Amino acid sequence: EMLVVVSPTLQRLLIELALGSDFRILRLPASSRIFPPPSNTTIDRASDLLAASSVLSYLRSSRAASAAPEASRLTERIRGLVTELTASQGEDGGWPWVVGSSNAANKPNSDRISTARVVWALSSVEPLGLLTDANALEKASGFLTAEYGKLGPGDHETRAIVLHALSTR
């Protein structure tokens, strides 16, 4: 656990969060927040990937890119998260809410919302050249398209989440 004694710069805070560092800010200005350690659901892993890819994009586009050795650390974190997520993809193309959750046949149950978040996250690394298996996104898009057809007319929130994920693809 890293302890930060003074308020970090925004860039440092973004980098440390994207790298998955757990820390607490000891001196709390009114605008500071304490960030809890990450959870361990598929959505959390996808969110970690979104954060890391966003910060890497920021570093690459900023003037400080040459002064940011963290870019290579972020790239390795992204590669690890991509590998972890693609390895946990189900046969049907979707992802479970929690890896290891299972039905009676001991196969993970794919979840629409978890799959949508993973599709968004994997789509975010594709422009960075860090997506190792584009087929994973194709299978997931097929899963989400099929699931969209099963949604009831009143389920606007899930419809929006699935459509957003498909639009990032």
Short mmCIF file of C-alpha atoms in Angstrom, two decimals:
data_model
loop_
_atom_site.label_atom_id
_atom_site.label_comp_id
_atom_site.label_asym_id
_atom_site.label_seq_id
_atom_site.Cartn_x
_atom_site.Cartn_y
_atom_site.Cartn_z
CA GLU A 1 0.00 0.00 0.00
CA MET A 2 1.39 3.40 -0.98
CA LEU A 3 0.91 6.34 1.35
CA VAL A 4 0.88 9.75 -0.27
CA VAL A 5 1.63 12.43 2.30
CA VAL A 6 0.65 15.48 0.25
CA SER A 7 -1.89 15.92 -2.50
CA PRO A 8 -0.47 14.43 -5.71
CA THR A 9 -0.65 16.15 -9.05
CA LEU A 10 -3.56 15.16 -11.25
CA GLN A 11 -1.21 13.38 -13.65
CA ARG A 12 0.43 11.38 -10.81
CA LEU A 13 -2.98 10.50 -9.35
CA LEU A 14 -4.24 9.27 -12.73
CA ILE A 15 -1.12 7.20 -13.34
CA GLU A 16 -1.18 5.56 -9.90
CA LEU A 17 -4.89 4.76 -10.13
CA ALA A 18 -4.49 3.35 -13.64
CA LEU A 19 -1.58 1.20 -12.46
CA GLY A 20 -3.80 -0.21 -9.73
CA SER A 21 -1.86 1.27 -6.84
CA ASP A 22 -3.78 1.33 -3.59
CA PHE A 23 -3.18 4.48 -1.62
CA ARG A 24 -4.71 6.90 0.80
CA ILE A 25 -4.23 10.63 0.89
CA LEU A 26 -3.27 11.65 4.43
CA ARG A 27 -3.83 15.39 4.18
CA LEU A 28 -7.37 15.85 2.93
CA PRO A 29 -8.16 19.14 1.21
CA ALA A 30 -11.86 19.70 0.65
CA SER A 31 -11.64 18.41 -2.94
CA SER A 32 -9.73 15.20 -2.13
CA ARG A 33 -11.24 11.75 -1.98
CA ILE A 34 -10.08 8.48 -0.49
CA PHE A 35 -10.11 5.73 -3.08
CA PRO A 36 -10.86 2.20 -1.87
CA PRO A 37 -8.89 -0.84 -3.03
CA PRO A 38 -10.27 -2.33 -6.25
CA SER A 39 -12.88 -5.07 -6.17
CA ASN A 40 -12.61 -8.29 -8.11
CA THR A 41 -15.53 -8.54 -10.53
CA THR A 42 -15.28 -8.70 -14.31
CA ILE A 43 -16.67 -5.17 -14.45
CA ASP A 44 -13.92 -4.02 -12.08
CA ARG A 45 -11.24 -5.56 -14.32
CA ALA A 46 -12.84 -3.91 -17.37
CA SER A 47 -12.97 -0.59 -15.50
CA ASP A 48 -9.28 -0.98 -14.63
CA LEU A 49 -8.58 -1.51 -18.32
CA LEU A 50 -10.63 1.56 -19.29
CA ALA A 51 -8.72 3.65 -16.75
CA ALA A 52 -5.32 2.41 -17.88
CA SER A 53 -6.08 2.89 -21.57
CA SER A 54 -7.46 6.39 -20.96
CA VAL A 55 -4.38 7.44 -19.01
CA LEU A 56 -2.04 5.92 -21.60
CA SER A 57 -3.90 7.82 -24.34
CA TYR A 58 -3.57 10.98 -22.24
CA LEU A 59 0.17 10.44 -21.75
CA ARG A 60 0.72 9.73 -25.43
CA SER A 61 -1.15 12.87 -26.48
CA SER A 62 0.34 15.21 -23.86
CA ARG A 63 3.61 17.05 -24.09
CA ALA A 64 4.84 15.10 -21.09
CA ALA A 65 4.78 11.81 -23.00
CA SER A 66 8.55 11.75 -23.40
CA ALA A 67 8.95 12.43 -19.69
CA ALA A 68 6.59 9.67 -18.64
CA PRO A 69 8.41 6.38 -18.05
CA GLU A 70 5.12 5.18 -16.60
CA ALA A 71 3.84 4.70 -20.16
CA SER A 72 5.70 1.39 -20.39
CA ARG A 73 4.32 0.32 -17.01
CA LEU A 74 0.81 1.23 -18.15
CA THR A 75 1.33 -0.70 -21.39
CA GLU A 76 2.29 -3.80 -19.41
CA ARG A 77 -0.70 -3.39 -17.10
CA ILE A 78 -2.99 -3.07 -20.12
CA ARG A 79 -1.50 -6.19 -21.71
CA GLY A 80 -2.06 -8.12 -18.48
CA LEU A 81 -5.67 -6.97 -18.17
CA VAL A 82 -6.39 -7.74 -21.83
CA THR A 83 -4.96 -11.24 -21.36
CA GLU A 84 -6.96 -11.77 -18.17
CA LEU A 85 -10.20 -10.63 -19.76
CA THR A 86 -9.83 -12.52 -23.02
CA ALA A 87 -8.93 -15.70 -21.13
CA SER A 88 -12.13 -15.47 -19.06
CA GLN A 89 -14.45 -15.04 -22.07
CA GLY A 90 -17.16 -17.68 -22.24
CA GLU A 91 -17.87 -20.01 -25.14
CA ASP A 92 -20.96 -17.94 -25.95
CA GLY A 93 -18.82 -14.81 -26.37
CA GLY A 94 -19.87 -13.18 -23.10
CA TRP A 95 -18.28 -12.67 -19.69
CA PRO A 96 -19.65 -13.58 -16.26
CA TRP A 97 -20.17 -10.98 -13.57
CA VAL A 98 -17.64 -12.78 -11.37
CA VAL A 99 -15.19 -15.25 -12.85
CA GLY A 100 -15.88 -18.58 -11.21
CA SER A 101 -19.61 -18.03 -10.79
CA SER A 102 -21.30 -21.00 -12.38
CA ASN A 103 -24.55 -22.73 -13.15
CA ALA A 104 -25.34 -26.39 -12.57
CA ALA A 105 -23.04 -27.49 -15.40
CA ASN A 106 -20.11 -25.56 -13.85
CA LYS A 107 -19.87 -23.17 -16.77
CA PRO A 108 -19.78 -19.43 -16.16
CA ASN A 109 -23.02 -17.60 -16.79
CA SER A 110 -22.46 -14.71 -19.17
CA ASP A 111 -23.86 -11.39 -18.06
CA ARG A 112 -24.99 -8.69 -20.52
CA ILE A 113 -23.80 -5.73 -18.49
CA SER A 114 -20.41 -7.27 -17.67
CA THR A 115 -19.95 -8.18 -21.32
CA ALA A 116 -20.89 -4.67 -22.40
CA ARG A 117 -18.28 -3.18 -20.07
CA VAL A 118 -15.60 -5.58 -21.31
CA VAL A 119 -16.43 -4.77 -24.94
CA TRP A 120 -16.10 -1.06 -24.16
CA ALA A 121 -12.78 -1.65 -22.40
CA LEU A 122 -11.31 -3.89 -25.09
CA SER A 123 -12.46 -1.45 -27.77
CA SER A 124 -10.55 1.30 -25.95
CA VAL A 125 -7.24 -0.54 -26.32
CA GLU A 126 -7.67 -1.38 -29.99
CA PRO A 127 -6.59 2.10 -31.22
CA LEU A 128 -3.55 1.84 -28.94
CA GLY A 129 -2.47 -1.32 -30.76
CA LEU A 130 -2.78 -3.41 -27.59
CA LEU A 131 -5.70 -5.68 -28.47
CA THR A 132 -4.20 -9.13 -28.96
CA ASP A 133 -7.31 -10.97 -30.15
CA ALA A 134 -9.83 -9.05 -32.26
CA ASN A 135 -11.89 -12.25 -32.50
CA ALA A 136 -12.80 -11.85 -28.82
CA LEU A 137 -14.57 -8.60 -29.66
CA GLU A 138 -16.33 -10.16 -32.64
CA LYS A 139 -17.67 -13.02 -30.50
CA ALA A 140 -18.73 -10.56 -27.79
CA SER A 141 -20.51 -8.35 -30.32
CA GLY A 142 -22.46 -11.39 -31.48
CA PHE A 143 -23.38 -12.21 -27.89
CA LEU A 144 -24.54 -8.65 -27.17
CA THR A 145 -26.54 -8.45 -30.39
CA ALA A 146 -28.35 -11.67 -29.49
CA GLU A 147 -28.95 -10.47 -25.92
CA TYR A 148 -30.28 -7.14 -27.16
CA GLY A 149 -32.98 -9.02 -29.05
CA LYS A 150 -34.06 -10.72 -25.80
CA LEU A 151 -34.54 -7.48 -23.85
CA GLY A 152 -38.02 -6.42 -22.90
CA PRO A 153 -39.40 -3.13 -24.20
CA GLY A 154 -39.21 -1.44 -20.79
CA ASP A 155 -35.58 -2.26 -20.02
CA HIS A 156 -34.21 1.06 -21.24
CA GLU A 157 -31.12 1.05 -19.01
CA THR A 158 -29.82 -2.30 -20.22
CA ARG A 159 -30.67 -1.37 -23.82
CA ALA A 160 -28.59 1.80 -23.47
CA ILE A 161 -25.66 -0.08 -21.93
CA VAL A 162 -25.64 -2.75 -24.65
CA LEU A 163 -26.04 -0.18 -27.46
CA HIS A 164 -23.20 1.91 -26.03
CA ALA A 165 -20.89 -1.12 -25.97
CA LEU A 166 -21.82 -2.08 -29.51
CA SER A 167 -21.25 1.51 -30.65
CA THR A 168 -17.70 1.50 -29.26
CA ARG A 169 -17.02 -1.51 -31.43
#
